[in-house]
Amino acid sequence: MDKKFKKINKNGSVTIPKEIRAEAGLFSGNGVAIDARPDGSVLITPAAPSCRFCGSMTDILTIDNIIICMGCAKKILSKVDVVND
Ligand SMILES: [Zn+2]
């Protein structure tokens, strides 16, 4: 993915572009851990595991390194059932 350039506002906030939030699994309302790295970069990671699709932090499971909630898993399974009919 191409680098995105943003300005830090006077309150210290930076908007993380939507496509980067989606790729990283960062959802509004969910906490993040922010850490300054020795190389000058800043690492932002989800503070707690959350569903890759909806951001839920409850009833989650991990399948092949993808974190998903039971609600989204059921939605996906219902689509698979339709395909098999
Ligand atoms: Zn979900």
mmCIF file of N, CA, C and O and ligand atoms in Angstrom:
data_model
loop_
_atom_site.group_PDB
_atom_site.id
_atom_site.type_symbol
_atom_site.label_atom_id
_atom_site.label_comp_id
_atom_site.label_asym_id
_atom_site.label_seq_id
_atom_site.Cartn_x
_atom_site.Cartn_y
_atom_site.Cartn_z
ATOM 1 N N MET A 1 0.847 -1.200 0.000
ATOM 2 C CA MET A 1 0.000 0.000 0.000
ATOM 3 C C MET A 1 0.878 1.243 0.000
ATOM 4 O O MET A 1 1.906 1.295 0.652
ATOM 5 N N ASP A 2 0.461 2.255 -0.758
ATOM 6 C CA ASP A 2 1.203 3.519 -0.801
ATOM 7 C C ASP A 2 1.138 4.216 0.552
ATOM 8 O O ASP A 2 0.148 4.124 1.258
ATOM 9 N N LYS A 3 2.199 4.946 0.874
ATOM 10 C CA LYS A 3 2.206 5.725 2.110
ATOM 11 C C LYS A 3 1.230 6.880 1.986
ATOM 12 O O LYS A 3 1.086 7.483 0.926
ATOM 13 N N LYS A 4 0.527 7.169 3.075
ATOM 14 C CA LYS A 4 -0.393 8.304 3.147
ATOM 15 C C LYS A 4 0.256 9.347 4.059
ATOM 16 O O LYS A 4 0.830 9.004 5.086
ATOM 17 N N PHE A 5 0.172 10.619 3.674
ATOM 18 C CA PHE A 5 0.748 11.679 4.484
ATOM 19 C C PHE A 5 -0.369 12.509 5.096
ATOM 20 O O PHE A 5 -1.293 12.936 4.404
ATOM 21 N N LYS A 6 -0.300 12.697 6.389
ATOM 22 C CA LYS A 6 -1.296 13.446 7.146
ATOM 23 C C LYS A 6 -0.579 14.432 8.051
ATOM 24 O O LYS A 6 0.562 14.208 8.447
ATOM 25 N N LYS A 7 -1.284 15.534 8.391
ATOM 26 C CA LYS A 7 -0.745 16.486 9.356
ATOM 27 C C LYS A 7 -1.312 16.170 10.736
ATOM 28 O O LYS A 7 -2.473 15.770 10.857
ATOM 29 N N ILE A 8 -0.481 16.393 11.752
ATOM 30 C CA ILE A 8 -0.931 16.273 13.139
ATOM 31 C C ILE A 8 -1.610 17.599 13.492
ATOM 32 O O ILE A 8 -1.033 18.661 13.272
ATOM 33 N N ASN A 9 -2.838 17.546 14.021
ATOM 34 C CA ASN A 9 -3.525 18.805 14.353
ATOM 35 C C ASN A 9 -3.026 19.337 15.690
ATOM 36 O O ASN A 9 -2.213 18.715 16.365
ATOM 37 N N LYS A 10 -3.514 20.528 16.082
ATOM 38 C CA LYS A 10 -2.992 21.181 17.285
ATOM 39 C C LYS A 10 -3.263 20.394 18.570
ATOM 40 O O LYS A 10 -2.616 20.624 19.584
ATOM 41 N N ASN A 11 -4.231 19.463 18.514
ATOM 42 C CA ASN A 11 -4.498 18.623 19.688
ATOM 43 C C ASN A 11 -3.669 17.336 19.683
ATOM 44 O O ASN A 11 -3.796 16.520 20.584
ATOM 45 N N GLY A 12 -2.846 17.167 18.660
ATOM 46 C CA GLY A 12 -2.020 15.967 18.566
ATOM 47 C C GLY A 12 -2.702 14.820 17.847
ATOM 48 O O GLY A 12 -2.173 13.711 17.798
ATOM 49 N N SER A 13 -3.871 15.086 17.267
ATOM 50 C CA SER A 13 -4.614 14.021 16.583
ATOM 51 C C SER A 13 -4.182 13.867 15.134
ATOM 52 O O SER A 13 -3.828 14.838 14.481
ATOM 53 N N VAL A 14 -4.250 12.633 14.664
ATOM 54 C CA VAL A 14 -3.996 12.316 13.262
ATOM 55 C C VAL A 14 -5.125 11.389 12.816
ATOM 56 O O VAL A 14 -5.467 10.444 13.519
ATOM 57 N N THR A 15 -5.718 11.675 11.666
ATOM 58 C CA THR A 15 -6.735 10.775 11.133
ATOM 59 C C THR A 15 -6.043 9.646 10.391
ATOM 60 O O THR A 15 -5.249 9.883 9.479
ATOM 61 N N ILE A 16 -6.343 8.426 10.788
ATOM 62 C CA ILE A 16 -5.812 7.262 10.084
ATOM 63 C C ILE A 16 -6.734 7.007 8.893
ATOM 64 O O ILE A 16 -7.947 6.828 9.077
ATOM 65 N N PRO A 17 -6.201 7.019 7.672
ATOM 66 C CA PRO A 17 -7.063 6.831 6.496
ATOM 67 C C PRO A 17 -7.903 5.554 6.593
ATOM 68 O O PRO A 17 -7.445 4.531 7.114
ATOM 69 N N LYS A 18 -9.128 5.656 6.070
ATOM 70 C CA LYS A 18 -10.097 4.562 6.150
ATOM 71 C C LYS A 18 -9.521 3.245 5.648
ATOM 72 O O LYS A 18 -9.698 2.194 6.278
ATOM 73 N N GLU A 19 -8.828 3.288 4.505
ATOM 74 C CA GLU A 19 -8.326 2.031 3.943
ATOM 75 C C GLU A 19 -7.243 1.405 4.824
ATOM 76 O O GLU A 19 -7.132 0.178 4.900
ATOM 77 N N ILE A 20 -6.479 2.239 5.519
ATOM 78 C CA ILE A 20 -5.464 1.696 6.423
ATOM 79 C C ILE A 20 -6.125 1.123 7.675
ATOM 80 O O ILE A 20 -5.754 0.049 8.155
ATOM 81 N N ARG A 21 -7.171 1.820 8.184
ATOM 82 C CA ARG A 21 -7.900 1.277 9.337
ATOM 83 C C ARG A 21 -8.510 -0.068 8.991
ATOM 84 O O ARG A 21 -8.460 -1.016 9.778
ATOM 85 N N ALA A 22 -9.080 -0.164 7.798
ATOM 86 C CA ALA A 22 -9.711 -1.421 7.387
ATOM 87 C C ALA A 22 -8.667 -2.529 7.274
ATOM 88 O O ALA A 22 -8.881 -3.651 7.744
ATOM 89 N N GLU A 23 -7.531 -2.202 6.669
ATOM 90 C CA GLU A 23 -6.493 -3.212 6.482
ATOM 91 C C GLU A 23 -5.914 -3.676 7.814
ATOM 92 O O GLU A 23 -5.586 -4.845 7.997
ATOM 93 N N ALA A 24 -5.804 -2.735 8.764
ATOM 94 C CA ALA A 24 -5.195 -3.049 10.057
ATOM 95 C C ALA A 24 -6.198 -3.564 11.081
ATOM 96 O O ALA A 24 -5.803 -3.972 12.173
ATOM 97 N N GLY A 25 -7.500 -3.543 10.743
ATOM 98 C CA GLY A 25 -8.502 -3.995 11.703
ATOM 99 C C GLY A 25 -8.696 -3.017 12.844
ATOM 100 O O GLY A 25 -8.929 -3.418 13.976
ATOM 101 N N LEU A 26 -8.583 -1.710 12.566
ATOM 102 C CA LEU A 26 -8.804 -0.665 13.574
ATOM 103 C C LEU A 26 -10.194 -0.091 13.369
ATOM 104 O O LEU A 26 -10.521 0.356 12.266
ATOM 105 N N PHE A 27 -11.024 -0.109 14.405
ATOM 106 C CA PHE A 27 -12.411 0.336 14.309
ATOM 107 C C PHE A 27 -12.656 1.502 15.247
ATOM 108 O O PHE A 27 -12.107 1.545 16.349
ATOM 109 N N SER A 28 -13.502 2.457 14.829
ATOM 110 C CA SER A 28 -13.820 3.591 15.694
ATOM 111 C C SER A 28 -14.485 3.064 16.963
ATOM 112 O O SER A 28 -15.256 2.108 16.921
ATOM 113 N N GLY A 29 -14.141 3.655 18.072
ATOM 114 C CA GLY A 29 -14.688 3.231 19.361
ATOM 115 C C GLY A 29 -13.837 2.187 20.058
ATOM 116 O O GLY A 29 -13.975 1.986 21.256
ATOM 117 N N ASN A 30 -12.968 1.507 19.326
ATOM 118 C CA ASN A 30 -12.090 0.515 19.935
ATOM 119 C C ASN A 30 -10.783 1.183 20.363
ATOM 120 O O ASN A 30 -10.311 2.109 19.714
ATOM 121 N N GLY A 31 -10.197 0.707 21.446
ATOM 122 C CA GLY A 31 -8.943 1.265 21.930
ATOM 123 C C GLY A 31 -7.758 0.813 21.093
ATOM 124 O O GLY A 31 -7.799 -0.228 20.444
ATOM 125 N N VAL A 32 -6.724 1.640 21.093
ATOM 126 C CA VAL A 32 -5.481 1.274 20.422
ATOM 127 C C VAL A 32 -4.320 1.466 21.389
ATOM 128 O O VAL A 32 -4.393 2.281 22.302
ATOM 129 N N ALA A 33 -3.275 0.706 21.176
ATOM 130 C CA ALA A 33 -2.023 0.890 21.907
ATOM 131 C C ALA A 33 -1.090 1.672 20.988
ATOM 132 O O ALA A 33 -0.984 1.362 19.805
ATOM 133 N N ILE A 34 -0.465 2.718 21.514
ATOM 134 C CA ILE A 34 0.428 3.581 20.739
ATOM 135 C C ILE A 34 1.801 3.531 21.380
ATOM 136 O O ILE A 34 1.940 3.743 22.580
ATOM 137 N N ASP A 35 2.809 3.220 20.560
ATOM 138 C CA ASP A 35 4.151 3.044 21.104
ATOM 139 C C ASP A 35 5.174 3.708 20.188
ATOM 140 O O ASP A 35 5.161 3.484 18.975
ATOM 141 N N ALA A 36 6.032 4.558 20.748
ATOM 142 C CA ALA A 36 7.127 5.170 19.985
ATOM 143 C C ALA A 36 8.259 4.155 19.870
ATOM 144 O O ALA A 36 8.648 3.528 20.848
ATOM 145 N N ARG A 37 8.749 3.966 18.664
ATOM 146 C CA ARG A 37 9.793 2.975 18.412
ATOM 147 C C ARG A 37 11.150 3.662 18.329
ATOM 148 O O ARG A 37 11.243 4.843 17.974
ATOM 149 N N PRO A 38 12.220 2.922 18.634
ATOM 150 C CA PRO A 38 13.568 3.511 18.601
ATOM 151 C C PRO A 38 13.955 4.080 17.230
ATOM 152 O O PRO A 38 14.752 5.014 17.149
ATOM 153 N N ASP A 39 13.365 3.562 16.151
ATOM 154 C CA ASP A 39 13.713 4.048 14.813
ATOM 155 C C ASP A 39 12.942 5.310 14.424
ATOM 156 O O ASP A 39 13.060 5.795 13.298
ATOM 157 N N GLY A 40 12.133 5.858 15.346
ATOM 158 C CA GLY A 40 11.383 7.077 15.066
ATOM 159 C C GLY A 40 9.980 6.838 14.556
ATOM 160 O O GLY A 40 9.208 7.778 14.398
ATOM 161 N N SER A 41 9.635 5.597 14.310
ATOM 162 C CA SER A 41 8.270 5.300 13.861
ATOM 163 C C SER A 41 7.351 5.172 15.077
ATOM 164 O O SER A 41 7.819 5.081 16.224
ATOM 165 N N VAL A 42 6.048 5.208 14.833
ATOM 166 C CA VAL A 42 5.049 5.043 15.887
ATOM 167 C C VAL A 42 4.197 3.846 15.518
ATOM 168 O O VAL A 42 3.673 3.766 14.403
ATOM 169 N N LEU A 43 4.080 2.904 16.439
ATOM 170 C CA LEU A 43 3.319 1.686 16.194
ATOM 171 C C LEU A 43 1.947 1.800 16.855
ATOM 172 O O LEU A 43 1.854 2.055 18.057
ATOM 173 N N ILE A 44 0.884 1.649 16.071
ATOM 174 C CA ILE A 44 -0.490 1.683 16.582
ATOM 175 C C ILE A 44 -1.101 0.305 16.360
ATOM 176 O O ILE A 44 -1.168 -0.171 15.233
ATOM 177 N N THR A 45 -1.516 -0.331 17.439
ATOM 178 C CA THR A 45 -2.098 -1.672 17.334
ATOM 179 C C THR A 45 -3.410 -1.724 18.129
ATOM 180 O O THR A 45 -3.572 -0.971 19.096
ATOM 181 N N PRO A 46 -4.348 -2.583 17.735
ATOM 182 C CA PRO A 46 -5.568 -2.718 18.528
ATOM 183 C C PRO A 46 -5.209 -3.071 19.972
ATOM 184 O O PRO A 46 -4.336 -3.916 20.214
ATOM 185 N N ALA A 47 -5.864 -2.416 20.938
ATOM 186 C CA ALA A 47 -5.570 -2.655 22.343
ATOM 187 C C ALA A 47 -6.041 -4.035 22.788
ATOM 188 O O ALA A 47 -5.501 -4.620 23.718
ATOM 189 N N ALA A 48 -7.055 -4.546 22.104
ATOM 190 C CA ALA A 48 -7.585 -5.867 22.426
ATOM 191 C C ALA A 48 -8.002 -6.518 21.110
ATOM 192 O O ALA A 48 -8.330 -5.821 20.150
ATOM 193 N N PRO A 49 -7.979 -7.834 21.034
ATOM 194 C CA PRO A 49 -8.410 -8.498 19.803
ATOM 195 C C PRO A 49 -9.836 -8.116 19.449
ATOM 196 O O PRO A 49 -10.700 -8.051 20.321
ATOM 197 N N SER A 50 -10.076 -7.828 18.187
ATOM 198 C CA SER A 50 -11.430 -7.470 17.754
ATOM 199 C C SER A 50 -11.724 -8.132 16.413
ATOM 200 O O SER A 50 -10.823 -8.434 15.630
ATOM 201 N N CYS A 51 -13.003 -8.327 16.153
ATOM 202 C CA CYS A 51 -13.458 -8.968 14.918
ATOM 203 C C CYS A 51 -12.952 -8.195 13.699
ATOM 204 O O CYS A 51 -13.068 -6.982 13.628
ATOM 205 N N ARG A 52 -12.403 -8.884 12.741
ATOM 206 C CA ARG A 52 -11.837 -8.291 11.526
ATOM 207 C C ARG A 52 -12.902 -7.586 10.697
ATOM 208 O O ARG A 52 -12.605 -6.690 9.924
ATOM 209 N N PHE A 53 -14.146 -7.988 10.858
ATOM 210 C CA PHE A 53 -15.217 -7.471 10.002
ATOM 211 C C PHE A 53 -16.054 -6.382 10.666
ATOM 212 O O PHE A 53 -16.448 -5.435 9.992
ATOM 213 N N CYS A 54 -16.340 -6.491 11.965
ATOM 214 C CA CYS A 54 -17.221 -5.502 12.596
ATOM 215 C C CYS A 54 -16.576 -4.794 13.786
ATOM 216 O O CYS A 54 -17.138 -3.831 14.285
ATOM 217 N N GLY A 55 -15.443 -5.260 14.274
ATOM 218 C CA GLY A 55 -14.763 -4.611 15.388
ATOM 219 C C GLY A 55 -15.212 -5.083 16.756
ATOM 220 O O GLY A 55 -14.678 -4.632 17.772
ATOM 221 N N SER A 56 -16.175 -5.981 16.809
ATOM 222 C CA SER A 56 -16.649 -6.484 18.098
ATOM 223 C C SER A 56 -15.502 -7.141 18.869
ATOM 224 O O SER A 56 -14.621 -7.775 18.291
ATOM 225 N N MET A 57 -15.524 -6.940 20.202
ATOM 226 C CA MET A 57 -14.497 -7.559 21.035
ATOM 227 C C MET A 57 -15.068 -8.672 21.907
ATOM 228 O O MET A 57 -14.401 -9.168 22.802
ATOM 229 N N THR A 58 -16.329 -9.050 21.623
ATOM 230 C CA THR A 58 -16.937 -10.125 22.413
ATOM 231 C C THR A 58 -17.248 -11.313 21.509
ATOM 232 O O THR A 58 -17.478 -11.162 20.314
ATOM 233 N N ASP A 59 -17.253 -12.486 22.106
ATOM 234 C CA ASP A 59 -17.542 -13.741 21.392
ATOM 235 C C ASP A 59 -16.665 -13.883 20.152
ATOM 236 O O ASP A 59 -17.160 -14.161 19.049
ATOM 237 N N ILE A 60 -15.362 -13.674 20.315
ATOM 238 C CA ILE A 60 -14.462 -13.751 19.166
ATOM 239 C C ILE A 60 -13.701 -15.074 19.145
ATOM 240 O O ILE A 60 -13.501 -15.707 20.173
ATOM 241 N N LEU A 61 -13.319 -15.497 17.963
ATOM 242 C CA LEU A 61 -12.485 -16.667 17.783
ATOM 243 C C LEU A 61 -11.485 -16.385 16.680
ATOM 244 O O LEU A 61 -11.655 -15.455 15.900
ATOM 245 N N THR A 62 -10.405 -17.153 16.653
ATOM 246 C CA THR A 62 -9.355 -16.940 15.662
ATOM 247 C C THR A 62 -9.289 -18.151 14.746
ATOM 248 O O THR A 62 -9.195 -19.281 15.212
ATOM 249 N N ILE A 63 -9.383 -17.896 13.442
ATOM 250 C CA ILE A 63 -9.300 -18.956 12.435
ATOM 251 C C ILE A 63 -8.199 -18.568 11.461
ATOM 252 O O ILE A 63 -8.313 -17.541 10.782
ATOM 253 N N ASP A 64 -7.122 -19.345 11.392
ATOM 254 C CA ASP A 64 -5.998 -19.040 10.496
ATOM 255 C C ASP A 64 -5.555 -17.580 10.617
ATOM 256 O O ASP A 64 -5.410 -16.874 9.624
ATOM 257 N N ASN A 65 -5.323 -17.120 11.840
ATOM 258 C CA ASN A 65 -4.861 -15.759 12.145
ATOM 259 C C ASN A 65 -5.875 -14.672 11.837
ATOM 260 O O ASN A 65 -5.547 -13.500 11.870
ATOM 261 N N ILE A 66 -7.105 -15.022 11.488
ATOM 262 C CA ILE A 66 -8.161 -14.034 11.284
ATOM 263 C C ILE A 66 -9.082 -14.073 12.499
ATOM 264 O O ILE A 66 -9.609 -15.130 12.848
ATOM 265 N N ILE A 67 -9.216 -12.909 13.146
ATOM 266 C CA ILE A 67 -10.090 -12.818 14.317
ATOM 267 C C ILE A 67 -11.487 -12.460 13.833
ATOM 268 O O ILE A 67 -11.674 -11.520 13.057
ATOM 269 N N ILE A 68 -12.478 -13.216 14.262
ATOM 270 C CA ILE A 68 -13.860 -13.014 13.814
ATOM 271 C C ILE A 68 -14.793 -13.252 14.996
ATOM 272 O O ILE A 68 -14.493 -14.075 15.872
ATOM 273 N N CYS A 69 -15.906 -12.497 15.035
ATOM 274 C CA CYS A 69 -16.876 -12.720 16.110
ATOM 275 C C CYS A 69 -17.874 -13.781 15.659
ATOM 276 O O CYS A 69 -18.006 -14.065 14.462
ATOM 277 N N MET A 70 -18.576 -14.333 16.628
ATOM 278 C CA MET A 70 -19.552 -15.382 16.301
ATOM 279 C C MET A 70 -20.656 -14.841 15.386
ATOM 280 O O MET A 70 -21.125 -15.542 14.497
ATOM 281 N N GLY A 71 -21.058 -13.580 15.595
ATOM 282 C CA GLY A 71 -22.102 -12.981 14.759
ATOM 283 C C GLY A 71 -21.693 -12.949 13.295
ATOM 284 O O GLY A 71 -22.471 -13.340 12.414
ATOM 285 N N CYS A 72 -20.475 -12.485 13.010
ATOM 286 C CA CYS A 72 -20.000 -12.423 11.626
ATOM 287 C C CYS A 72 -19.767 -13.832 11.073
ATOM 288 O O CYS A 72 -20.042 -14.080 9.898
ATOM 289 N N ALA A 73 -19.271 -14.735 11.916
ATOM 290 C CA ALA A 73 -19.061 -16.113 11.463
ATOM 291 C C ALA A 73 -20.396 -16.727 11.027
ATOM 292 O O ALA A 73 -20.481 -17.388 9.988
ATOM 293 N N LYS A 74 -21.452 -16.450 11.812
ATOM 294 C CA LYS A 74 -22.785 -16.983 11.457
ATOM 295 C C LYS A 74 -23.293 -16.373 10.152
ATOM 296 O O LYS A 74 -23.895 -17.056 9.333
ATOM 297 N N LYS A 75 -23.035 -15.041 9.966
ATOM 298 C CA LYS A 75 -23.456 -14.390 8.715
ATOM 299 C C LYS A 75 -22.762 -15.042 7.521
ATOM 300 O O LYS A 75 -23.386 -15.308 6.495
ATOM 301 N N ILE A 76 -21.451 -15.280 7.673
ATOM 302 C CA ILE A 76 -20.687 -15.883 6.569
ATOM 303 C C ILE A 76 -21.209 -17.293 6.292
ATOM 304 O O ILE A 76 -21.419 -17.677 5.140
ATOM 305 N N LEU A 77 -21.436 -18.054 7.371
ATOM 306 C CA LEU A 77 -21.945 -19.417 7.188
ATOM 307 C C LEU A 77 -23.307 -19.416 6.497
ATOM 308 O O LEU A 77 -23.589 -20.289 5.672
ATOM 309 N N SER A 78 -24.161 -18.423 6.816
ATOM 310 C CA SER A 78 -25.483 -18.380 6.171
ATOM 311 C C SER A 78 -25.342 -18.129 4.667
ATOM 312 O O SER A 78 -26.116 -18.654 3.873
ATOM 313 N N LYS A 79 -24.333 -17.329 4.259
ATOM 314 C CA LYS A 79 -24.085 -17.101 2.827
ATOM 315 C C LYS A 79 -23.570 -18.376 2.164
ATOM 316 O O LYS A 79 -23.930 -18.680 1.025
ATOM 317 N N VAL A 80 -22.720 -19.122 2.875
ATOM 318 C CA VAL A 80 -22.190 -20.367 2.325
ATOM 319 C C VAL A 80 -23.321 -21.358 2.107
ATOM 320 O O VAL A 80 -23.392 -22.028 1.101
ATOM 321 N N ASP A 81 -24.262 -21.410 3.055
ATOM 322 C CA ASP A 81 -25.411 -22.311 2.920
ATOM 323 C C ASP A 81 -26.221 -21.973 1.675
ATOM 324 O O ASP A 81 -26.689 -22.858 0.980
ATOM 325 N N VAL A 82 -26.376 -20.658 1.366
ATOM 326 C CA VAL A 82 -27.121 -20.234 0.191
ATOM 327 C C VAL A 82 -26.435 -20.743 -1.079
ATOM 328 O O VAL A 82 -27.067 -21.247 -1.992
ATOM 329 N N VAL A 83 -25.073 -20.635 -1.093
ATOM 330 C CA VAL A 83 -24.309 -21.051 -2.264
ATOM 331 C C VAL A 83 -24.472 -22.548 -2.500
ATOM 332 O O VAL A 83 -24.567 -23.001 -3.631
ATOM 333 N N ASN A 84 -24.540 -23.325 -1.413
ATOM 334 C CA ASN A 84 -24.624 -24.782 -1.542
ATOM 335 C C ASN A 84 -26.005 -25.282 -1.954
ATOM 336 O O ASN A 84 -26.149 -26.430 -2.340
ATOM 337 N N ASP A 85 -27.040 -24.420 -1.831
ATOM 338 C CA ASP A 85 -28.395 -24.886 -2.168
ATOM 339 C C ASP A 85 -28.567 -25.147 -3.660
ATOM 340 O O ASP A 85 -27.953 -24.559 -4.491
HETATM 341 ZN ZN ZN B 1 -17.879 -9.388 13.725
#
